[in-house]
CSV table of C-alpha atoms in Angstrom, one decimal:
chain,number,residue,atom,x,y,z
A,3,UNK,CA,-17.5,25.6,-27.3
A,4,UNK,CA,-14.8,26.2,-24.7
A,5,UNK,CA,-12.8,23.6,-23.6
A,6,UNK,CA,-9.9,23.2,-21.5
A,7,UNK,CA,-6.7,21.8,-22.1
A,8,UNK,CA,-3.9,20.3,-20.0
A,9,UNK,CA,-1.5,23.0,-22.5
A,10,UNK,CA,-4.1,26.2,-20.6
A,11,UNK,CA,-1.5,27.7,-18.2
A,12,UNK,CA,-4.4,30.1,-17.1
A,13,UNK,CA,-5.6,30.2,-13.4
A,14,UNK,CA,-9.0,27.9,-14.4
A,15,UNK,CA,-7.2,25.6,-16.6
A,16,UNK,CA,-4.5,25.0,-14.0
A,17,UNK,CA,-7.5,24.6,-11.5
A,18,UNK,CA,-9.5,22.2,-13.4
A,19,UNK,CA,-6.3,19.9,-14.2
A,20,UNK,CA,-5.6,19.7,-10.5
A,21,UNK,CA,-9.0,19.5,-8.5
A,22,UNK,CA,-10.5,16.2,-7.6
A,23,UNK,CA,-13.4,16.4,-10.1
A,24,UNK,CA,-15.0,13.6,-8.8
A,25,UNK,CA,-15.5,14.9,-5.5
A,26,UNK,CA,-16.6,18.2,-7.3
A,27,UNK,CA,-19.1,16.5,-9.3
A,28,UNK,CA,-20.7,14.3,-6.4
A,29,UNK,CA,-20.8,17.9,-4.0
A,30,UNK,CA,-22.6,19.5,-7.4
A,31,UNK,CA,-24.6,16.4,-7.2
A,32,UNK,CA,-25.9,17.1,-3.9
A,33,UNK,CA,-26.7,20.5,-4.5
A,34,UNK,CA,-29.0,19.5,-7.5
A,35,UNK,CA,-30.5,17.2,-5.0
A,36,UNK,CA,-31.2,20.1,-2.7
A,37,UNK,CA,-32.5,22.2,-5.2
A,38,UNK,CA,-35.1,19.4,-6.4
A,39,UNK,CA,-36.1,18.4,-3.0
A,40,UNK,CA,-36.6,22.3,-2.2
A,41,UNK,CA,-38.9,22.2,-5.0
A,42,UNK,CA,-40.7,19.4,-3.7
A,43,UNK,CA,-40.9,20.4,0.0
A,44,UNK,CA,-41.1,24.0,0.6
A,45,UNK,CA,-44.2,25.2,-1.0
A,46,UNK,CA,-46.1,23.3,1.1
A,47,UNK,CA,-44.0,24.3,4.6
A,48,UNK,CA,-44.9,28.3,2.9
A,49,UNK,CA,-48.3,27.6,3.1
A,50,UNK,CA,-48.6,25.9,6.3
A,51,UNK,CA,-46.7,29.3,8.3
A,52,UNK,CA,-48.3,31.8,5.9
A,53,UNK,CA,-45.6,33.0,3.8
A,54,UNK,CA,-46.0,35.7,1.1
A,55,UNK,CA,-45.7,33.2,-1.6
A,56,UNK,CA,-45.6,29.4,-2.1
A,57,UNK,CA,-42.1,30.0,-3.6
A,58,UNK,CA,-40.4,32.3,-1.0
A,59,UNK,CA,-38.2,29.4,0.6
A,60,UNK,CA,-37.4,28.4,-3.3
A,61,UNK,CA,-36.0,31.6,-4.0
A,62,UNK,CA,-34.0,32.5,-1.0
A,63,UNK,CA,-32.7,28.7,-1.4
A,64,UNK,CA,-31.8,29.2,-5.0
A,65,UNK,CA,-29.8,32.3,-4.4
A,66,UNK,CA,-28.0,30.3,-1.2
A,67,UNK,CA,-27.0,27.6,-3.5
A,68,UNK,CA,-25.7,29.7,-6.3
A,69,UNK,CA,-23.6,31.6,-3.9
A,70,UNK,CA,-22.6,27.9,-2.3
A,71,UNK,CA,-21.4,27.0,-5.4
A,72,UNK,CA,-19.6,30.2,-6.2
A,73,UNK,CA,-17.9,30.4,-2.1
A,74,UNK,CA,-16.8,26.7,-3.3
A,75,UNK,CA,-15.0,26.9,-6.3
A,76,UNK,CA,-13.6,30.3,-5.3
A,77,UNK,CA,-11.9,29.3,-2.3
A,78,UNK,CA,-10.8,25.6,-4.2
A,79,UNK,CA,-8.4,28.1,-6.1
A,80,UNK,CA,-6.5,29.3,-3.0
A,81,UNK,CA,-3.2,27.8,-2.2
A,82,UNK,CA,-2.9,26.1,1.2
A,83,UNK,CA,-1.1,29.3,2.7
A,84,UNK,CA,-4.1,31.5,1.6
A,85,UNK,CA,-6.4,28.7,3.1
A,86,UNK,CA,-5.0,29.3,6.6
A,87,UNK,CA,-4.9,32.6,6.2
A,88,UNK,CA,-8.4,32.9,5.4
A,89,UNK,CA,-9.7,30.3,7.5
A,90,UNK,CA,-8.0,32.1,10.5
A,91,UNK,CA,-9.2,35.6,9.8
A,92,UNK,CA,-13.2,33.5,9.4
A,93,UNK,CA,-12.3,31.8,13.0
A,94,UNK,CA,-11.5,35.3,14.6
A,95,UNK,CA,-14.7,36.5,12.9
A,96,UNK,CA,-17.2,33.8,13.8
A,97,UNK,CA,-15.9,33.4,17.3
A,98,UNK,CA,-17.0,37.2,18.1
A,99,UNK,CA,-20.0,37.2,16.1
A,100,UNK,CA,-20.6,34.1,18.5
A,101,UNK,CA,-20.1,35.6,21.2
A,102,UNK,CA,-22.1,38.6,20.1
A,103,UNK,CA,-25.3,36.5,19.7
A,104,UNK,CA,-25.2,36.0,23.3
A,105,UNK,CA,-25.5,39.6,23.7
A,106,UNK,CA,-27.8,40.9,21.0
A,107,UNK,CA,-29.1,37.4,19.5
A,108,UNK,CA,-32.9,36.7,19.4
A,109,UNK,CA,-34.0,34.2,21.8
A,110,UNK,CA,-35.1,31.1,19.9
A,111,UNK,CA,-36.5,27.9,21.5
A,112,UNK,CA,-34.8,28.8,24.3
A,113,UNK,CA,-31.5,29.4,22.7
A,114,UNK,CA,-29.4,32.4,20.9
A,115,UNK,CA,-27.5,31.2,18.0
A,116,UNK,CA,-28.7,33.9,15.4
A,117,UNK,CA,-27.7,37.4,14.1
A,118,UNK,CA,-30.5,39.5,13.0
A,119,UNK,CA,-29.4,41.0,9.8
A,120,UNK,CA,-31.5,43.2,7.0
A,121,UNK,CA,-33.3,40.6,5.4
A,122,UNK,CA,-30.9,37.6,6.5
A,123,UNK,CA,-30.8,35.3,9.7
A,124,UNK,CA,-26.5,34.5,10.3
A,125,UNK,CA,-26.3,31.8,12.2
A,126,UNK,CA,-21.8,32.2,13.1
A,127,UNK,CA,-21.3,28.9,14.6
A,128,UNK,CA,-22.1,27.3,11.1
A,129,UNK,CA,-18.8,29.2,10.2
A,130,UNK,CA,-17.0,28.3,13.2
A,131,UNK,CA,-16.9,24.8,12.3
A,132,UNK,CA,-14.9,24.5,9.3
A,133,UNK,CA,-12.5,28.0,10.0
A,134,UNK,CA,-11.4,26.0,13.5
A,135,UNK,CA,-10.8,23.0,12.0
A,136,UNK,CA,-8.1,24.8,9.6
A,137,UNK,CA,-6.5,26.9,12.2
A,138,UNK,CA,-6.5,23.7,15.0
A,139,UNK,CA,-4.6,22.0,12.1
A,140,UNK,CA,-2.3,24.4,11.5
A,141,UNK,CA,-1.6,24.8,15.2
A,142,UNK,CA,-1.0,21.2,15.7
A,143,UNK,CA,1.1,21.4,12.8
A,144,UNK,CA,3.6,23.8,13.8
A,145,UNK,CA,4.2,21.8,17.0
A,146,UNK,CA,6.1,19.9,14.3
A,147,UNK,CA,8.2,22.1,12.6
A,148,UNK,CA,12.1,21.1,12.8
A,149,UNK,CA,13.6,22.6,15.8
A,150,UNK,CA,9.8,24.1,17.2
A,151,UNK,CA,8.8,23.9,20.8
A,152,UNK,CA,5.3,25.5,20.1
A,153,UNK,CA,2.8,23.5,21.9
A,154,UNK,CA,0.6,23.2,18.8
A,155,UNK,CA,-1.7,20.3,20.0
A,156,UNK,CA,-2.3,22.3,23.4
A,157,UNK,CA,-2.8,25.7,21.4
A,158,UNK,CA,-5.8,23.9,19.8
A,159,UNK,CA,-7.3,22.3,22.7
A,160,UNK,CA,-7.4,26.0,24.4
A,161,UNK,CA,-8.8,27.5,21.1
A,162,UNK,CA,-11.1,24.7,21.1
A,163,UNK,CA,-11.8,25.5,24.8
A,164,UNK,CA,-13.0,29.0,23.9
A,165,UNK,CA,-15.7,27.9,21.1
A,166,UNK,CA,-17.0,25.0,23.2
A,167,UNK,CA,-17.3,27.5,25.8
A,168,UNK,CA,-19.3,29.9,23.6
A,169,UNK,CA,-21.5,27.1,22.0
A,170,UNK,CA,-22.3,25.6,25.5
A,171,UNK,CA,-23.5,29.3,26.6
A,172,UNK,CA,-25.8,29.9,23.5
A,173,UNK,CA,-26.5,26.7,24.4
A,174,UNK,CA,-25.5,24.2,21.0
A,175,UNK,CA,-24.7,21.3,22.4
A,176,UNK,CA,-25.2,19.4,19.0
A,177,UNK,CA,-22.8,22.0,17.2
A,178,UNK,CA,-20.6,21.1,20.5
A,179,UNK,CA,-20.5,17.4,19.6
A,180,UNK,CA,-19.5,17.9,16.2
A,181,UNK,CA,-16.6,20.3,16.6
A,182,UNK,CA,-15.0,18.2,19.7
A,183,UNK,CA,-15.4,15.1,17.6
A,184,UNK,CA,-13.7,16.9,14.7
A,185,UNK,CA,-10.9,18.0,17.3
A,186,UNK,CA,-10.3,14.3,18.7
A,187,UNK,CA,-10.1,13.3,15.0
A,188,UNK,CA,-7.4,15.8,14.2
A,189,UNK,CA,-5.7,14.7,17.0
A,190,UNK,CA,-5.8,11.0,16.4
A,191,UNK,CA,-4.7,11.8,13.0
A,192,UNK,CA,-1.7,13.7,14.3
A,193,UNK,CA,-0.5,10.7,16.5
A,194,UNK,CA,-2.6,10.2,20.2
A,195,UNK,CA,-0.9,7.3,22.4
A,196,UNK,CA,-3.8,5.2,23.5
A,197,UNK,CA,-4.0,6.7,27.3
A,198,UNK,CA,-4.6,10.1,25.5
A,199,UNK,CA,-7.6,8.1,23.2
A,200,UNK,CA,-9.0,6.7,26.6
A,201,UNK,CA,-9.1,9.9,28.4
A,202,UNK,CA,-10.3,12.0,25.6
A,203,UNK,CA,-13.0,9.1,25.4
A,204,UNK,CA,-13.9,9.7,29.1
A,205,UNK,CA,-13.9,13.6,28.7
A,206,UNK,CA,-16.7,13.0,25.8
A,207,UNK,CA,-18.6,10.8,28.1
A,208,UNK,CA,-18.5,13.3,30.8
A,209,UNK,CA,-19.6,16.6,28.3
A,210,UNK,CA,-22.5,14.5,27.1
A,211,UNK,CA,-23.3,13.2,30.7
A,212,UNK,CA,-23.0,17.0,32.1
A,213,UNK,CA,-25.2,18.3,29.3
A,214,UNK,CA,-27.8,15.4,30.4
A,215,UNK,CA,-27.6,16.7,33.7
A,216,UNK,CA,-27.8,20.3,33.1
A,217,UNK,CA,-29.8,20.8,29.8
A,218,UNK,CA,-33.5,20.3,30.1
A,219,UNK,CA,-33.8,19.8,26.3
A,220,UNK,CA,-31.0,17.6,25.9
A,221,UNK,CA,-32.4,15.5,28.5
A,222,UNK,CA,-35.9,15.7,26.6
A,223,UNK,CA,-34.6,14.5,23.4
A,224,UNK,CA,-32.3,11.3,25.3
A,225,UNK,CA,-35.8,10.4,27.1
A,226,UNK,CA,-37.8,10.5,24.0
A,227,UNK,CA,-35.4,8.6,22.2
A,228,UNK,CA,-35.5,5.8,24.9
A,229,UNK,CA,-38.7,6.0,25.8
A,230,UNK,CA,-41.2,7.3,23.4
A,231,UNK,CA,-43.9,7.2,25.8
A,232,UNK,CA,-42.1,9.9,28.0
A,233,UNK,CA,-42.7,13.0,25.5
A,234,UNK,CA,-44.1,14.4,22.2
A,235,UNK,CA,-42.5,12.1,19.5
A,236,UNK,CA,-44.4,13.6,17.0
A,237,UNK,CA,-42.0,15.0,14.2
A,238,UNK,CA,-39.9,11.5,14.4
A,239,UNK,CA,-43.2,9.4,14.1
A,240,UNK,CA,-44.4,11.9,10.7
A,241,UNK,CA,-40.9,11.2,9.6
A,242,UNK,CA,-41.2,7.4,9.9
A,243,UNK,CA,-44.3,7.4,8.5
A,244,UNK,CA,-43.1,9.1,5.6
A,245,UNK,CA,-40.5,6.9,4.7
A,246,UNK,CA,-43.1,3.9,5.1
A,247,UNK,CA,-45.4,5.6,2.7
A,248,UNK,CA,-42.9,6.2,0.2
A,249,UNK,CA,-41.8,2.5,0.1
A,250,UNK,CA,-39.0,1.8,-2.7
A,251,UNK,CA,-40.0,4.0,-5.7
A,252,UNK,CA,-41.7,7.1,-3.7
A,253,UNK,CA,-45.1,8.5,-4.4
A,254,UNK,CA,-43.9,10.9,-6.6
A,255,UNK,CA,-42.5,14.3,-7.2
A,256,UNK,CA,-44.8,16.7,-5.4
A,257,UNK,CA,-46.9,13.6,-4.7
A,258,UNK,CA,-46.0,13.4,-0.8
A,259,UNK,CA,-48.4,13.9,2.4
A,260,UNK,CA,-46.2,14.4,5.3
A,261,UNK,CA,-44.8,17.7,4.2
A,262,UNK,CA,-48.0,19.5,5.2
A,263,UNK,CA,-48.2,18.5,8.7
A,264,UNK,CA,-44.5,17.9,9.3
A,265,UNK,CA,-42.6,20.6,11.2
A,266,UNK,CA,-39.0,21.6,9.1
A,267,UNK,CA,-39.9,19.2,6.2
A,268,UNK,CA,-38.0,21.4,3.8
A,269,UNK,CA,-35.1,21.6,6.6
A,270,UNK,CA,-34.1,19.4,9.6
A,271,UNK,CA,-36.5,16.5,7.9
A,272,UNK,CA,-36.2,17.2,4.4
A,273,UNK,CA,-34.6,13.2,4.2
A,274,UNK,CA,-38.2,12.4,5.2
A,275,UNK,CA,-39.8,14.0,2.6
A,276,UNK,CA,-37.2,12.6,-0.2
A,277,UNK,CA,-38.2,9.0,1.5
A,278,UNK,CA,-41.7,9.7,0.8
A,279,UNK,CA,-41.9,11.3,-2.6
A,280,UNK,CA,-38.4,9.6,-4.2
A,281,UNK,CA,-38.3,6.1,-2.2
A,282,UNK,CA,-35.8,4.0,-0.9
A,283,UNK,CA,-33.7,4.0,-3.6
A,284,UNK,CA,-33.0,8.0,-3.9
A,285,UNK,CA,-32.5,7.8,0.1
A,286,UNK,CA,-29.7,5.3,-0.6
A,287,UNK,CA,-28.2,7.5,-3.7
A,288,UNK,CA,-28.2,10.1,-1.3
A,289,UNK,CA,-26.1,8.1,1.3
A,290,UNK,CA,-23.7,6.7,-1.3
A,291,UNK,CA,-23.0,10.6,-2.2
A,292,UNK,CA,-22.2,11.1,1.1
A,293,UNK,CA,-20.3,8.1,1.6
A,294,UNK,CA,-18.2,8.6,-1.7
A,295,UNK,CA,-17.0,12.0,-0.9
A,296,UNK,CA,-15.9,11.3,2.4
A,297,UNK,CA,-14.6,7.7,1.6
A,298,UNK,CA,-12.7,8.9,-2.0
A,299,UNK,CA,-11.0,12.1,0.6
A,300,UNK,CA,-10.0,9.9,2.9
A,301,UNK,CA,-8.5,7.8,0.7
A,302,UNK,CA,-6.4,10.5,-1.4
A,303,UNK,CA,-4.8,11.5,2.2
A,304,UNK,CA,-3.2,8.3,2.6
A,305,UNK,CA,-0.2,9.5,0.4
A,306,UNK,CA,-0.3,12.9,1.8
A,307,UNK,CA,2.8,13.7,3.3
A,308,UNK,CA,2.2,17.3,4.5
A,309,UNK,CA,1.0,17.5,8.2
A,310,UNK,CA,-0.9,20.3,8.1
A,311,UNK,CA,-2.9,19.5,4.9
A,312,UNK,CA,-3.7,15.6,6.6
A,313,UNK,CA,-4.9,16.9,9.6
A,314,UNK,CA,-7.1,19.5,8.2
A,315,UNK,CA,-8.7,17.7,5.7
A,316,UNK,CA,-9.3,14.8,7.9
A,317,UNK,CA,-11.3,17.6,10.4
A,318,UNK,CA,-13.2,18.7,7.2
A,319,UNK,CA,-14.4,15.3,6.1
A,320,UNK,CA,-15.0,14.2,9.5
A,321,UNK,CA,-17.2,17.5,10.0
A,322,UNK,CA,-18.9,16.8,6.6
A,323,UNK,CA,-20.1,13.5,7.1
A,324,UNK,CA,-20.8,13.1,10.8
A,325,UNK,CA,-23.3,16.4,10.0
A,326,UNK,CA,-24.9,14.3,7.2
A,327,UNK,CA,-25.0,11.2,9.3
A,328,UNK,CA,-26.4,13.0,12.4
A,329,UNK,CA,-29.0,14.8,10.2
A,330,UNK,CA,-30.1,11.0,8.3
A,331,UNK,CA,-29.9,9.0,11.6
A,332,UNK,CA,-32.3,11.5,13.7
A,333,UNK,CA,-34.6,11.5,11.0
A,334,UNK,CA,-34.8,7.5,11.1
A,335,UNK,CA,-35.2,7.5,15.1
A,336,UNK,CA,-31.5,5.9,14.6
A,337,UNK,CA,-30.2,8.7,17.6
A,338,UNK,CA,-32.0,11.5,19.6
A,339,UNK,CA,-33.5,14.1,17.3
A,340,UNK,CA,-30.6,17.1,16.7
A,341,UNK,CA,-31.5,19.9,14.7
A,342,UNK,CA,-28.6,19.8,12.3
A,343,UNK,CA,-29.0,20.5,8.4
A,344,UNK,CA,-28.1,17.7,5.6
A,345,UNK,CA,-25.0,19.1,3.6
A,346,UNK,CA,-26.6,21.3,0.6
A,347,UNK,CA,-29.9,19.4,0.9
A,348,UNK,CA,-32.0,21.3,3.8
A,349,UNK,CA,-33.0,24.7,3.3
A,350,UNK,CA,-30.3,27.4,5.2
A,351,UNK,CA,-28.4,30.4,3.9
A,352,UNK,CA,-25.9,29.9,6.6
A,353,UNK,CA,-25.7,26.5,6.5
A,354,UNK,CA,-25.0,26.5,2.9
A,355,UNK,CA,-22.6,28.8,2.8
A,356,UNK,CA,-20.6,27.5,5.6
A,357,UNK,CA,-20.7,23.7,4.1
A,358,UNK,CA,-19.3,25.5,0.8
A,359,UNK,CA,-16.6,27.1,2.4
A,360,UNK,CA,-15.9,24.2,4.0
A,361,UNK,CA,-15.4,22.0,1.0
A,362,UNK,CA,-14.0,24.9,-0.8
A,363,UNK,CA,-11.2,24.5,2.0
A,364,UNK,CA,-11.2,20.5,0.8
A,365,UNK,CA,-11.1,21.1,-2.5
A,366,UNK,CA,-8.0,23.6,-2.4
A,367,UNK,CA,-5.9,21.6,0.2
A,368,UNK,CA,-6.3,18.2,-2.0
A,369,UNK,CA,-5.5,19.7,-5.4
A,370,UNK,CA,-2.5,18.0,-6.9
A,371,UNK,CA,0.7,20.3,-6.3
A,372,UNK,CA,3.8,18.8,-8.6
A,373,UNK,CA,7.2,19.4,-6.4
A,374,UNK,CA,5.0,20.7,-3.3
A,375,UNK,CA,4.3,19.3,-0.2
A,376,UNK,CA,1.3,21.1,0.2
A,377,UNK,CA,1.6,23.0,3.1
A,378,UNK,CA,3.6,26.1,2.1
A,379,UNK,CA,2.2,26.2,-1.8
């Protein structure tokens, strides 16, 4: 059996002893949970929609998860300089493809967010999130180089404005809110004064108010959250019933009944399937894994001296944690419903691959580098 020792100076050996192994293990646990929950939830969905096979979603998700693991490990081998270069190319490509969805993307439920490729539906904005976080961090850090007069923070805000405009035109308000929160976290870590914090918070409230006033689907979701009698709350009601049925230990793998009637049981509402079949304890374990990844990542940044690494990793962790929170909180009716996947657990090729890319970036940036500040390694 092959073993990797500290004396191994190969690329794999150096990677193994410098990568954050606890975070890597936690991410693989999420991948495993995603596979198990796909086995539990997707066959019933496939039968309900008349798919060619009960295992249609399982086969596709296995491919997505395998590719995601390969992407995550491959990207984690990169240096910070290579991370920046890859993210810049990815950001430009994702912006171009996101713009293309407005022209050639199919309209689904009143929005154009996808590109139809042979055998695959691609959502470019998913890949925009991690790449934009890295590029914005790079721009912000450029403004702090000795002797630099480059307006890094302003450049990052302008780039965000381009992405925000495209997301608004799709429209994808949920994605826009996540991207805005990531940039706010990055600017805050960079050193915002309190006047700027208050101003950006006010801008966020104004943005949400404008979305509520101008976008009927946003208004409908908020009204249904505040007053269930104001509209159809079927999905949330069924999801909450699933948690009630599961109790502490769940009804057992494959024994859930809600997945046969719950729309998107394998995607946006997979957390409800986990609650019914595996119970409260497994749900708490999943929450703990997500929390561990975010908290450990932030703790590792406490001693970080390279500004780019600090800002970029903060953005990636904010994005990852916020996406998990939005999915689980909307399933539990703690916030208005938002179609956002649970990282590595929900079905979806674009989501799995984009999250794998972002976590690969994170693992690459947080690797231990002796004698290097991280930014130019």
